[in-house]
Amino acid sequence: MESQAVEWAQRLASGEAAPDEIDAASRWRKQGPAHEAAFVEAERVWREIGAARRVLHDPDIDYATALDALGRRRKAVSRRFLLGGAAAATVVATYGVANPPLGLWPSLSQLNADFRTAKGEQRNVNFAGDIAINLNTQTSLAIRPATAAADRIELITGEAAFKSSARGARTLVVLAAGGRADTDAGRFDIRYTMDGDRSPVTVTCFDGCVRVEQGGATAELRSGQRIRYTVAGMSGIAMVDPIAESNWQRGIVEFRNTPIVEVVEEINRYRPGRILLMSSILAQKQINGRFRIGEMEEVLLQLQQAVDANIRYLPGGLVLLS
């Protein structure tokens, strides 16, 4: 959705859009609040790109002052969403608080989480006394009321690894996007990046036994097994490499014949700012590599060298990849 919004914003801003393209853009925006919010944000980003170009090429502009002003505008974007006066703006603003376009700021549910990590941050916490949790970047967890037999926590968004030793009669239950994973003694990972139906909940078992339930379907995972589910249903069980799947817990991101569109999504989870992929052809090319989480700029350099990608850096951490 983000890429489509950027394409529409770019085309309309060019002044060369034909009448049928303008109508098509209007129909795309009217598909729902998510589309409208994404377009509004993409349009704002392109306005800032124009401002950045003027700063970079106009010798009469004070670069430092203009760049500082550009940064302040980016920080104030959520306030502009909230202060919209018209009814349409109010709808977009309300949606923007719950589901921030382009992921530029935490949603309300993320801000209200009991445990949360920022972009690029990882954190270890203890839950219910004897459960070890490792939160990956941009992850939010909320403690839910316990029952007589279970301790419950919800993954609002992000990725977290859970380790629970034998706890007698108590079970660990992790809720995520309408489903759940539970164990009496095990080590597992759950990932959910809150990107609609395109991004399923992924549950990977590293040790012990994990039971997964969603929409009436159930599955039981053992070490080295993974399953995915969405609102549409549950996948079959797949075998995975436990070492590779847990690399992030050791501060490593690894790509194995990974399409660049997925590489960009992964970089954006860790790197400050935002990378926008502007080429559908480039999106399907694949790369391999192993990188430290704190060195995401190295991935961009490899993209430039491996697939001859064109990289343009703009203020505010914005990068155009084409």
PDB file of C-alpha atoms in Angstrom:
ATOM      1  CA  MET A   1       0.000   0.000   0.000  1.00  0.00           C
ATOM      2  CA  GLU A   2       2.826   2.414   0.853  1.00  0.00           C
ATOM      3  CA  SER A   3       4.513   1.954  -2.531  1.00  0.00           C
ATOM      4  CA  GLN A   4       1.222   2.503  -4.364  1.00  0.00           C
ATOM      5  CA  ALA A   5       0.542   5.655  -2.346  1.00  0.00           C
ATOM      6  CA  VAL A   6       3.992   7.014  -3.176  1.00  0.00           C
ATOM      7  CA  GLU A   7       3.518   6.211  -6.875  1.00  0.00           C
ATOM      8  CA  TRP A   8       0.195   8.065  -6.958  1.00  0.00           C
ATOM      9  CA  ALA A   9       1.571  11.033  -5.025  1.00  0.00           C
ATOM     10  CA  GLN A  10       4.608  11.222  -7.303  1.00  0.00           C
ATOM     11  CA  ARG A  11       2.511  11.005 -10.472  1.00  0.00           C
ATOM     12  CA  LEU A  12       0.016  13.650  -9.379  1.00  0.00           C
ATOM     13  CA  ALA A  13       2.784  15.960  -8.165  1.00  0.00           C
ATOM     14  CA  SER A  14       4.522  15.745 -11.546  1.00  0.00           C
ATOM     15  CA  GLY A  15       1.735  17.730 -13.208  1.00  0.00           C
ATOM     16  CA  GLU A  16       1.705  15.229 -16.066  1.00  0.00           C
ATOM     17  CA  ALA A  17      -1.113  12.971 -14.856  1.00  0.00           C
ATOM     18  CA  ALA A  18      -3.813  12.352 -17.453  1.00  0.00           C
ATOM     19  CA  PRO A  19      -7.499  12.782 -16.492  1.00  0.00           C
ATOM     20  CA  ASP A  20      -8.006   9.012 -16.283  1.00  0.00           C
ATOM     21  CA  GLU A  21      -4.984   8.741 -13.960  1.00  0.00           C
ATOM     22  CA  ILE A  22      -6.399  11.450 -11.714  1.00  0.00           C
ATOM     23  CA  ASP A  23      -9.706   9.564 -11.572  1.00  0.00           C
ATOM     24  CA  ALA A  24      -7.896   6.300 -10.823  1.00  0.00           C
ATOM     25  CA  ALA A  25      -5.957   7.960  -8.004  1.00  0.00           C
ATOM     26  CA  SER A  26      -9.193   9.291  -6.552  1.00  0.00           C
ATOM     27  CA  ARG A  27     -10.790   5.834  -6.669  1.00  0.00           C
ATOM     28  CA  TRP A  28      -7.724   4.310  -5.012  1.00  0.00           C
ATOM     29  CA  ARG A  29      -7.891   6.833  -2.158  1.00  0.00           C
ATOM     30  CA  LYS A  30     -11.596   6.117  -1.606  1.00  0.00           C
ATOM     31  CA  GLN A  31     -11.031   2.400  -0.967  1.00  0.00           C
ATOM     32  CA  GLY A  32     -10.824   3.082   2.764  1.00  0.00           C
ATOM     33  CA  PRO A  33      -9.257   5.134   5.571  1.00  0.00           C
ATOM     34  CA  ALA A  34      -5.992   3.203   5.271  1.00  0.00           C
ATOM     35  CA  HIS A  35      -5.589   4.173   1.614  1.00  0.00           C
ATOM     36  CA  GLU A  36      -6.480   7.802   2.290  1.00  0.00           C
ATOM     37  CA  ALA A  37      -4.096   8.014   5.239  1.00  0.00           C
ATOM     38  CA  ALA A  38      -1.285   6.411   3.234  1.00  0.00           C
ATOM     39  CA  PHE A  39      -1.832   8.850   0.364  1.00  0.00           C
ATOM     40  CA  VAL A  40      -1.905  11.897   2.643  1.00  0.00           C
ATOM     41  CA  GLU A  41       1.356  10.806   4.240  1.00  0.00           C
ATOM     42  CA  ALA A  42       2.991  10.008   0.878  1.00  0.00           C
ATOM     43  CA  GLU A  43       1.907  13.407  -0.435  1.00  0.00           C
ATOM     44  CA  ARG A  44       3.458  15.083   2.610  1.00  0.00           C
ATOM     45  CA  VAL A  45       6.703  13.152   2.122  1.00  0.00           C
ATOM     46  CA  TRP A  46       6.900  14.282  -1.504  1.00  0.00           C
ATOM     47  CA  ARG A  47       6.359  17.889  -0.469  1.00  0.00           C
ATOM     48  CA  GLU A  48       9.306  17.501   1.904  1.00  0.00           C
ATOM     49  CA  ILE A  49      11.380  15.963  -0.867  1.00  0.00           C
ATOM     50  CA  GLY A  50      10.680  19.090  -2.908  1.00  0.00           C
ATOM     51  CA  ALA A  51      11.741  21.215   0.039  1.00  0.00           C
ATOM     52  CA  ALA A  52      14.894  19.145   0.405  1.00  0.00           C
ATOM     53  CA  ARG A  53      15.748  19.642  -3.259  1.00  0.00           C
ATOM     54  CA  ARG A  54      15.393  23.404  -2.884  1.00  0.00           C
ATOM     55  CA  VAL A  55      17.637  23.326   0.170  1.00  0.00           C
ATOM     56  CA  LEU A  56      20.281  21.290  -1.643  1.00  0.00           C
ATOM     57  CA  HIS A  57      20.325  23.296  -4.880  1.00  0.00           C
ATOM     58  CA  ASP A  58      19.457  26.896  -3.979  1.00  0.00           C
ATOM     59  CA  PRO A  59      22.571  28.805  -2.808  1.00  0.00           C
ATOM     60  CA  ASP A  60      20.424  31.549  -1.289  1.00  0.00           C
ATOM     61  CA  ILE A  61      18.850  29.172   1.255  1.00  0.00           C
ATOM     62  CA  ASP A  62      20.453  28.680   4.659  1.00  0.00           C
ATOM     63  CA  TYR A  63      20.979  24.895   4.577  1.00  0.00           C
ATOM     64  CA  ALA A  64      21.198  24.387   8.357  1.00  0.00           C
ATOM     65  CA  THR A  65      18.129  26.495   9.112  1.00  0.00           C
ATOM     66  CA  ALA A  66      16.013  24.885   6.406  1.00  0.00           C
ATOM     67  CA  LEU A  67      17.060  21.370   7.379  1.00  0.00           C
ATOM     68  CA  ASP A  68      16.198  22.077  11.012  1.00  0.00           C
ATOM     69  CA  ALA A  69      12.779  23.353   9.959  1.00  0.00           C
ATOM     70  CA  LEU A  70      12.247  20.242   7.849  1.00  0.00           C
ATOM     71  CA  GLY A  71      13.037  18.061  10.851  1.00  0.00           C
ATOM     72  CA  ARG A  72      10.571  19.980  13.027  1.00  0.00           C
ATOM     73  CA  ARG A  73       7.830  19.481  10.451  1.00  0.00           C
ATOM     74  CA  ARG A  74       8.453  15.727  10.434  1.00  0.00           C
ATOM     75  CA  LYS A  75       8.248  15.573  14.219  1.00  0.00           C
ATOM     76  CA  ALA A  76       5.008  17.532  14.183  1.00  0.00           C
ATOM     77  CA  VAL A  77       3.237  15.288  11.667  1.00  0.00           C
ATOM     78  CA  SER A  78       1.169  13.423  14.255  1.00  0.00           C
ATOM     79  CA  ARG A  79      -0.034  16.735  15.686  1.00  0.00           C
ATOM     80  CA  ARG A  80      -1.133  17.890  12.253  1.00  0.00           C
ATOM     81  CA  PHE A  81      -3.117  14.673  11.843  1.00  0.00           C
ATOM     82  CA  LEU A  82      -4.804  15.215  15.204  1.00  0.00           C
ATOM     83  CA  LEU A  83      -5.696  18.865  14.583  1.00  0.00           C
ATOM     84  CA  GLY A  84      -7.559  18.332  11.312  1.00  0.00           C
ATOM     85  CA  GLY A  85     -10.809  20.271  11.361  1.00  0.00           C
ATOM     86  CA  ALA A  86     -12.754  18.861   8.454  1.00  0.00           C
ATOM     87  CA  ALA A  87     -14.651  15.596   8.746  1.00  0.00           C
ATOM     88  CA  ALA A  88     -12.433  13.827   6.215  1.00  0.00           C
ATOM     89  CA  ALA A  89      -9.311  15.046   7.962  1.00  0.00           C
ATOM     90  CA  THR A  90     -10.710  13.823  11.251  1.00  0.00           C
ATOM     91  CA  VAL A  91     -11.183  10.330   9.837  1.00  0.00           C
ATOM     92  CA  VAL A  92      -7.626  10.286   8.537  1.00  0.00           C
ATOM     93  CA  ALA A  93      -6.287  11.667  11.799  1.00  0.00           C
ATOM     94  CA  THR A  94      -8.114   9.082  13.872  1.00  0.00           C
ATOM     95  CA  TYR A  95      -6.840   6.315  11.649  1.00  0.00           C
ATOM     96  CA  GLY A  96      -3.352   7.808  11.792  1.00  0.00           C
ATOM     97  CA  VAL A  97      -3.275   7.595  15.575  1.00  0.00           C
ATOM     98  CA  ALA A  98      -4.241   3.923  15.516  1.00  0.00           C
ATOM     99  CA  ASN A  99      -2.248   2.964  12.395  1.00  0.00           C
ATOM    100  CA  PRO A 100       0.460   5.538  11.599  1.00  0.00           C
ATOM    101  CA  PRO A 101       1.135   5.815   7.845  1.00  0.00           C
ATOM    102  CA  LEU A 102       4.651   4.705   6.851  1.00  0.00           C
ATOM    103  CA  GLY A 103       5.239   3.742  10.491  1.00  0.00           C
ATOM    104  CA  LEU A 104       6.582   7.200  11.310  1.00  0.00           C
ATOM    105  CA  TRP A 105       5.396   7.185  14.914  1.00  0.00           C
ATOM    106  CA  PRO A 106       4.091   4.607  17.428  1.00  0.00           C
ATOM    107  CA  SER A 107       0.364   3.876  17.425  1.00  0.00           C
ATOM    108  CA  LEU A 108      -1.771   4.534  20.482  1.00  0.00           C
ATOM    109  CA  SER A 109      -1.855   0.826  21.365  1.00  0.00           C
ATOM    110  CA  GLN A 110       1.935   0.643  21.137  1.00  0.00           C
ATOM    111  CA  LEU A 111       2.377   3.674  23.384  1.00  0.00           C
ATOM    112  CA  ASN A 112       0.112   2.051  25.980  1.00  0.00           C
ATOM    113  CA  ALA A 113       2.078  -1.222  25.991  1.00  0.00           C
ATOM    114  CA  ASP A 114       3.682  -2.505  29.189  1.00  0.00           C
ATOM    115  CA  PHE A 115       6.940  -3.351  27.396  1.00  0.00           C
ATOM    116  CA  ARG A 116       8.083  -1.550  24.253  1.00  0.00           C
ATOM    117  CA  THR A 117      11.207  -1.120  22.127  1.00  0.00           C
ATOM    118  CA  ALA A 118      12.001   1.687  19.720  1.00  0.00           C
ATOM    119  CA  LYS A 119      13.366   1.276  16.201  1.00  0.00           C
ATOM    120  CA  GLY A 120      16.727  -0.487  16.349  1.00  0.00           C
ATOM    121  CA  GLU A 121      16.376  -1.284  20.068  1.00  0.00           C
ATOM    122  CA  GLN A 122      16.338  -4.749  21.662  1.00  0.00           C
ATOM    123  CA  ARG A 123      15.434  -5.484  25.268  1.00  0.00           C
ATOM    124  CA  ASN A 124      15.332  -8.403  27.722  1.00  0.00           C
ATOM    125  CA  VAL A 125      12.604  -8.525  30.382  1.00  0.00           C
ATOM    126  CA  ASN A 126      11.164 -10.995  32.896  1.00  0.00           C
ATOM    127  CA  PHE A 127       7.449 -11.699  33.079  1.00  0.00           C
ATOM    128  CA  ALA A 128       5.499 -13.443  35.832  1.00  0.00           C
ATOM    129  CA  GLY A 129       8.709 -14.078  37.723  1.00  0.00           C
ATOM    130  CA  ASP A 130      10.189 -16.923  35.685  1.00  0.00           C
ATOM    131  CA  ILE A 131       9.505 -16.195  32.001  1.00  0.00           C
ATOM    132  CA  ALA A 132      12.347 -14.658  29.985  1.00  0.00           C
ATOM    133  CA  ILE A 133      11.330 -12.425  27.072  1.00  0.00           C
ATOM    134  CA  ASN A 134      13.603 -10.953  24.408  1.00  0.00           C
ATOM    135  CA  LEU A 135      11.972  -8.069  22.516  1.00  0.00           C
ATOM    136  CA  ASN A 136      13.218  -7.280  19.040  1.00  0.00           C
ATOM    137  CA  THR A 137      13.059  -3.862  17.391  1.00  0.00           C
ATOM    138  CA  GLN A 138       9.740  -1.925  17.335  1.00  0.00           C
ATOM    139  CA  THR A 139       7.975  -4.432  19.554  1.00  0.00           C
ATOM    140  CA  SER A 140       5.108  -3.802  21.961  1.00  0.00           C
ATOM    141  CA  LEU A 141       3.808  -6.250  24.581  1.00  0.00           C
ATOM    142  CA  ALA A 142       0.821  -5.774  26.866  1.00  0.00           C
ATOM    143  CA  ILE A 143       0.175  -7.794  30.018  1.00  0.00           C
ATOM    144  CA  ARG A 144      -3.323  -9.295  30.049  1.00  0.00           C
ATOM    145  CA  PRO A 145      -5.216 -10.548  33.118  1.00  0.00           C
ATOM    146  CA  ALA A 146      -4.007 -13.942  34.300  1.00  0.00           C
ATOM    147  CA  THR A 147      -6.330 -16.885  34.825  1.00  0.00           C
ATOM    148  CA  ALA A 148      -6.167 -19.552  37.494  1.00  0.00           C
ATOM    149  CA  ALA A 149      -3.960 -21.707  35.258  1.00  0.00           C
ATOM    150  CA  ALA A 150      -2.200 -19.291  32.901  1.00  0.00           C
ATOM    151  CA  ASP A 151      -0.165 -16.099  32.664  1.00  0.00           C
ATOM    152  CA  ARG A 152      -1.177 -14.094  29.602  1.00  0.00           C
ATOM    153  CA  ILE A 153       0.617 -11.476  27.522  1.00  0.00           C
ATOM    154  CA  GLU A 154      -0.245  -9.980  24.123  1.00  0.00           C
ATOM    155  CA  LEU A 155       2.112  -9.196  21.258  1.00  0.00           C
ATOM    156  CA  ILE A 156       0.621  -6.000  19.846  1.00  0.00           C
ATOM    157  CA  THR A 157       3.242  -5.683  17.139  1.00  0.00           C
ATOM    158  CA  GLY A 158       6.832  -6.644  16.458  1.00  0.00           C
ATOM    159  CA  GLU A 159       8.742  -9.774  17.399  1.00  0.00           C
ATOM    160  CA  ALA A 160       9.600 -11.409  20.700  1.00  0.00           C
ATOM    161  CA  ALA A 161      11.181 -14.637  21.918  1.00  0.00           C
ATOM    162  CA  PHE A 162       9.772 -16.362  24.999  1.00  0.00           C
ATOM    163  CA  LYS A 163      11.427 -18.916  27.264  1.00  0.00           C
ATOM    164  CA  SER A 164       9.374 -20.717  29.890  1.00  0.00           C
ATOM    165  CA  SER A 165      10.691 -23.507  32.107  1.00  0.00           C
ATOM    166  CA  ALA A 166       8.486 -26.193  33.642  1.00  0.00           C
ATOM    167  CA  ARG A 167       6.054 -24.227  35.807  1.00  0.00           C
ATOM    168  CA  GLY A 168       3.940 -26.880  37.425  1.00  0.00           C
ATOM    169  CA  ALA A 169       0.286 -26.288  36.623  1.00  0.00           C
ATOM    170  CA  ARG A 170       0.771 -22.823  35.049  1.00  0.00           C
ATOM    171  CA  THR A 171       0.867 -22.162  31.316  1.00  0.00           C
ATOM    172  CA  LEU A 172       2.304 -19.238  29.369  1.00  0.00           C
ATOM    173  CA  VAL A 173      -0.176 -17.844  26.823  1.00  0.00           C
ATOM    174  CA  VAL A 174       0.894 -15.312  24.187  1.00  0.00           C
ATOM    175  CA  LEU A 175      -1.929 -13.629  22.251  1.00  0.00           C
ATOM    176  CA  ALA A 176      -1.399 -12.113  18.790  1.00  0.00           C
ATOM    177  CA  ALA A 177      -3.853 -10.866  16.149  1.00  0.00           C
ATOM    178  CA  GLY A 178      -6.784 -13.002  17.256  1.00  0.00           C
ATOM    179  CA  GLY A 179      -4.774 -16.173  17.804  1.00  0.00           C
ATOM    180  CA  ARG A 180      -2.651 -17.588  20.595  1.00  0.00           C
ATOM    181  CA  ALA A 181       0.418 -19.679  21.341  1.00  0.00           C
ATOM    182  CA  ASP A 182       0.915 -21.420  24.671  1.00  0.00           C
ATOM    183  CA  THR A 183       3.445 -23.677  26.338  1.00  0.00           C
ATOM    184  CA  ASP A 184       3.996 -25.363  29.672  1.00  0.00           C
ATOM    185  CA  ALA A 185       7.759 -25.483  29.042  1.00  0.00           C
ATOM    186  CA  GLY A 186       9.346 -24.281  25.838  1.00  0.00           C
ATOM    187  CA  ARG A 187      11.214 -21.632  23.886  1.00  0.00           C
ATOM    188  CA  PHE A 188       9.580 -19.963  20.914  1.00  0.00           C
ATOM    189  CA  ASP A 189       9.373 -16.799  18.837  1.00  0.00           C
ATOM    190  CA  ILE A 190       6.324 -14.859  17.633  1.00  0.00           C
ATOM    191  CA  ARG A 191       6.417 -12.179  14.943  1.00  0.00           C
ATOM    192  CA  TYR A 192       3.597  -9.871  13.833  1.00  0.00           C
ATOM    193  CA  THR A 193       4.369  -6.613  12.032  1.00  0.00           C
ATOM    194  CA  MET A 194       0.781  -5.300  11.875  1.00  0.00           C
ATOM    195  CA  ASP A 195       0.667  -4.854   8.110  1.00  0.00           C
ATOM    196  CA  GLY A 196      -2.813  -6.213   7.512  1.00  0.00           C
ATOM    197  CA  ASP A 197      -3.497  -9.583   5.913  1.00  0.00           C
ATOM    198  CA  ARG A 198      -0.207  -9.435   3.995  1.00  0.00           C
ATOM    199  CA  SER A 199       1.725  -9.926   7.205  1.00  0.00           C
ATOM    200  CA  PRO A 200       0.762 -13.094   9.064  1.00  0.00           C
ATOM    201  CA  VAL A 201       1.596 -14.013  12.608  1.00  0.00           C
ATOM    202  CA  THR A 202       4.598 -16.344  12.544  1.00  0.00           C
ATOM    203  CA  VAL A 203       5.237 -18.759  15.424  1.00  0.00           C
ATOM    204  CA  THR A 204       8.553 -20.647  15.537  1.00  0.00           C
ATOM    205  CA  CYS A 205       9.405 -23.288  18.133  1.00  0.00           C
ATOM    206  CA  PHE A 206      13.035 -23.651  19.224  1.00  0.00           C
ATOM    207  CA  ASP A 207      12.647 -26.026  22.154  1.00  0.00           C
ATOM    208  CA  GLY A 208       9.899 -28.005  23.876  1.00  0.00           C
ATOM    209  CA  CYS A 209       6.303 -27.940  22.629  1.00  0.00           C
ATOM    210  CA  VAL A 210       4.137 -24.971  21.603  1.00  0.00           C
ATOM    211  CA  ARG A 211       0.393 -25.159  20.887  1.00  0.00           C
ATOM    212  CA  VAL A 212      -1.012 -22.652  18.396  1.00  0.00           C
ATOM    213  CA  GLU A 213      -4.713 -21.799  18.018  1.00  0.00           C
ATOM    214  CA  GLN A 214      -6.500 -19.457  15.621  1.00  0.00           C
ATOM    215  CA  GLY A 215     -10.105 -19.377  14.440  1.00  0.00           C
ATOM    216  CA  GLY A 216     -10.856 -22.920  15.583  1.00  0.00           C
ATOM    217  CA  ALA A 217      -7.717 -24.394  13.993  1.00  0.00           C
ATOM    218  CA  THR A 218      -4.975 -25.837  16.192  1.00  0.00           C
ATOM    219  CA  ALA A 219      -1.421 -27.063  15.683  1.00  0.00           C
ATOM    220  CA  GLU A 220       1.362 -28.390  17.880  1.00  0.00           C
ATOM    221  CA  LEU A 221       4.940 -27.335  17.164  1.00  0.00           C
ATOM    222  CA  ARG A 222       8.182 -29.032  18.117  1.00  0.00           C
ATOM    223  CA  SER A 223      11.754 -27.755  17.877  1.00  0.00           C
ATOM    224  CA  GLY A 224      12.602 -26.502  14.391  1.00  0.00           C
ATOM    225  CA  GLN A 225       8.974 -26.123  13.279  1.00  0.00           C
ATOM    226  CA  ARG A 226       7.099 -22.998  12.243  1.00  0.00           C
ATOM    227  CA  ILE A 227       3.529 -22.065  11.414  1.00  0.00           C
ATOM    228  CA  ARG A 228       1.805 -18.921  10.153  1.00  0.00           C
ATOM    229  CA  TYR A 229      -1.739 -17.681  10.529  1.00  0.00           C
ATOM    230  CA  THR A 230      -3.898 -14.754   9.439  1.00  0.00           C
ATOM    231  CA  VAL A 231      -7.580 -13.958   9.817  1.00  0.00           C
ATOM    232  CA  ALA A 232      -8.087 -16.204   6.781  1.00  0.00           C
ATOM    233  CA  GLY A 233      -6.685 -19.304   8.449  1.00  0.00           C
ATOM    234  CA  MET A 234      -3.597 -21.268   9.414  1.00  0.00           C
ATOM    235  CA  SER A 235      -0.791 -22.588   7.227  1.00  0.00           C
ATOM    236  CA  GLY A 236       0.733 -26.023   7.419  1.00  0.00           C
ATOM    237  CA  ILE A 237       3.717 -26.736   9.651  1.00  0.00           C
ATOM    238  CA  ALA A 238       7.090 -26.018   8.020  1.00  0.00           C
ATOM    239  CA  MET A 239      10.572 -27.112   9.024  1.00  0.00           C
ATOM    240  CA  VAL A 240      13.087 -24.297   9.577  1.00  0.00           C
ATOM    241  CA  ASP A 241      16.697 -23.786  10.599  1.00  0.00           C
ATOM    242  CA  PRO A 242      16.508 -22.817  14.300  1.00  0.00           C
ATOM    243  CA  ILE A 243      19.909 -21.100  14.160  1.00  0.00           C
ATOM    244  CA  ALA A 244      18.974 -18.892  11.214  1.00  0.00           C
ATOM    245  CA  GLU A 245      15.521 -18.105  12.588  1.00  0.00           C
ATOM    246  CA  SER A 246      16.954 -16.957  15.919  1.00  0.00           C
ATOM    247  CA  ASN A 247      19.785 -14.871  14.441  1.00  0.00           C
ATOM    248  CA  TRP A 248      18.123 -11.619  15.480  1.00  0.00           C
ATOM    249  CA  GLN A 249      18.517 -12.655  19.120  1.00  0.00           C
ATOM    250  CA  ARG A 250      22.277 -12.530  18.526  1.00  0.00           C
ATOM    251  CA  GLY A 251      22.083  -9.142  16.822  1.00  0.00           C
ATOM    252  CA  ILE A 252      22.250 -10.493  13.269  1.00  0.00           C
ATOM    253  CA  VAL A 253      20.031 -10.087  10.202  1.00  0.00           C
ATOM    254  CA  GLU A 254      20.591 -12.650   7.445  1.00  0.00           C
ATOM    255  CA  PHE A 255      19.204 -12.685   3.911  1.00  0.00           C
ATOM    256  CA  ARG A 256      19.144 -15.873   1.837  1.00  0.00           C
ATOM    257  CA  ASN A 257      17.951 -15.308  -1.733  1.00  0.00           C
ATOM    258  CA  THR A 258      15.619 -12.694  -0.277  1.00  0.00           C
ATOM    259  CA  PRO A 259      13.622 -10.396  -2.621  1.00  0.00           C
ATOM    260  CA  ILE A 260      14.680  -6.781  -2.219  1.00  0.00           C
ATOM    261  CA  VAL A 261      11.129  -5.743  -1.346  1.00  0.00           C
ATOM    262  CA  GLU A 262      11.421  -7.946   1.764  1.00  0.00           C
ATOM    263  CA  VAL A 263      14.965  -6.730   2.428  1.00  0.00           C
ATOM    264  CA  VAL A 264      13.725  -3.131   2.487  1.00  0.00           C
ATOM    265  CA  GLU A 265      10.897  -4.026   4.864  1.00  0.00           C
ATOM    266  CA  GLU A 266      13.434  -5.635   7.195  1.00  0.00           C
ATOM    267  CA  ILE A 267      15.886  -2.729   7.025  1.00  0.00           C
ATOM    268  CA  ASN A 268      13.060  -0.314   7.846  1.00  0.00           C
ATOM    269  CA  ARG A 269      12.398  -2.216  11.065  1.00  0.00           C
ATOM    270  CA  TYR A 270      15.881  -1.409  12.352  1.00  0.00           C
ATOM    271  CA  ARG A 271      17.145   1.694  10.580  1.00  0.00           C
ATOM    272  CA  PRO A 272      16.108   5.231  11.630  1.00  0.00           C
ATOM    273  CA  GLY A 273      14.152   7.048   8.932  1.00  0.00           C
ATOM    274  CA  ARG A 274      12.499   5.327   5.998  1.00  0.00           C
ATOM    275  CA  ILE A 275      13.574   3.651   2.762  1.00  0.00           C
ATOM    276  CA  LEU A 276      11.107   3.911  -0.119  1.00  0.00           C
ATOM    277  CA  LEU A 277      11.479   1.330  -2.889  1.00  0.00           C
ATOM    278  CA  MET A 278      10.582   3.070  -6.147  1.00  0.00           C
ATOM    279  CA  SER A 279      11.121   0.265  -8.690  1.00  0.00           C
ATOM    280  CA  SER A 280       8.878  -2.779  -9.079  1.00  0.00           C
ATOM    281  CA  ILE A 281      11.604  -4.475 -11.148  1.00  0.00           C
ATOM    282  CA  LEU A 282      14.210  -3.949  -8.440  1.00  0.00           C
ATOM    283  CA  ALA A 283      11.738  -5.182  -5.809  1.00  0.00           C
ATOM    284  CA  GLN A 284      11.839  -8.753  -7.140  1.00  0.00           C
ATOM    285  CA  LYS A 285      15.619  -9.076  -7.405  1.00  0.00           C
ATOM    286  CA  GLN A 286      17.279 -11.141  -4.676  1.00  0.00           C
ATOM    287  CA  ILE A 287      20.355 -10.769  -2.497  1.00  0.00           C
ATOM    288  CA  ASN A 288      22.288 -12.744   0.109  1.00  0.00           C
ATOM    289  CA  GLY A 289      24.104 -11.356   3.099  1.00  0.00           C
ATOM    290  CA  ARG A 290      24.692 -11.404   6.825  1.00  0.00           C
ATOM    291  CA  PHE A 291      24.732  -8.109   8.740  1.00  0.00           C
ATOM    292  CA  ARG A 292      24.866  -6.739  12.264  1.00  0.00           C
ATOM    293  CA  ILE A 293      21.617  -5.079  13.293  1.00  0.00           C
ATOM    294  CA  GLY A 294      23.449  -1.845  14.072  1.00  0.00           C
ATOM    295  CA  GLU A 295      24.979  -1.711  10.584  1.00  0.00           C
ATOM    296  CA  MET A 296      21.955  -1.477   8.298  1.00  0.00           C
ATOM    297  CA  GLU A 297      23.664   1.111   6.093  1.00  0.00           C
ATOM    298  CA  GLU A 298      25.929  -1.738   4.934  1.00  0.00           C
ATOM    299  CA  VAL A 299      22.892  -3.423   3.379  1.00  0.00           C
ATOM    300  CA  LEU A 300      22.249  -0.332   1.262  1.00  0.00           C
ATOM    301  CA  LEU A 301      25.848  -0.371   0.063  1.00  0.00           C
ATOM    302  CA  GLN A 302      25.539  -4.042  -0.909  1.00  0.00           C
ATOM    303  CA  LEU A 303      22.337  -3.298  -2.822  1.00  0.00           C
ATOM    304  CA  GLN A 304      24.163  -0.577  -4.690  1.00  0.00           C
ATOM    305  CA  GLN A 305      27.012  -2.921  -5.599  1.00  0.00           C
ATOM    306  CA  ALA A 306      25.124  -6.179  -6.169  1.00  0.00           C
ATOM    307  CA  VAL A 307      22.164  -5.012  -8.250  1.00  0.00           C
ATOM    308  CA  ASP A 308      23.348  -1.564  -9.368  1.00  0.00           C
ATOM    309  CA  ALA A 309      20.642   0.138  -7.328  1.00  0.00           C
ATOM    310  CA  ASN A 310      20.408   3.914  -7.380  1.00  0.00           C
ATOM    311  CA  ILE A 311      20.328   5.325  -3.840  1.00  0.00           C
ATOM    312  CA  ARG A 312      19.348   8.890  -3.024  1.00  0.00           C
ATOM    313  CA  TYR A 313      19.698  10.170   0.533  1.00  0.00           C
ATOM    314  CA  LEU A 314      17.386  12.952   1.705  1.00  0.00           C
ATOM    315  CA  PRO A 315      16.994  14.803   5.016  1.00  0.00           C
ATOM    316  CA  GLY A 316      15.257  13.086   7.909  1.00  0.00           C
ATOM    317  CA  GLY A 317      16.691   9.646   7.145  1.00  0.00           C
ATOM    318  CA  LEU A 318      14.581   9.321   3.979  1.00  0.00           C
ATOM    319  CA  VAL A 319      16.155   7.196   1.235  1.00  0.00           C
ATOM    320  CA  LEU A 320      14.852   6.614  -2.289  1.00  0.00           C
ATOM    321  CA  LEU A 321      15.891   3.268  -3.767  1.00  0.00           C
ATOM    322  CA  SER A 322      15.441   2.748  -7.502  1.00  0.00           C
TER     323      SER A 322
END
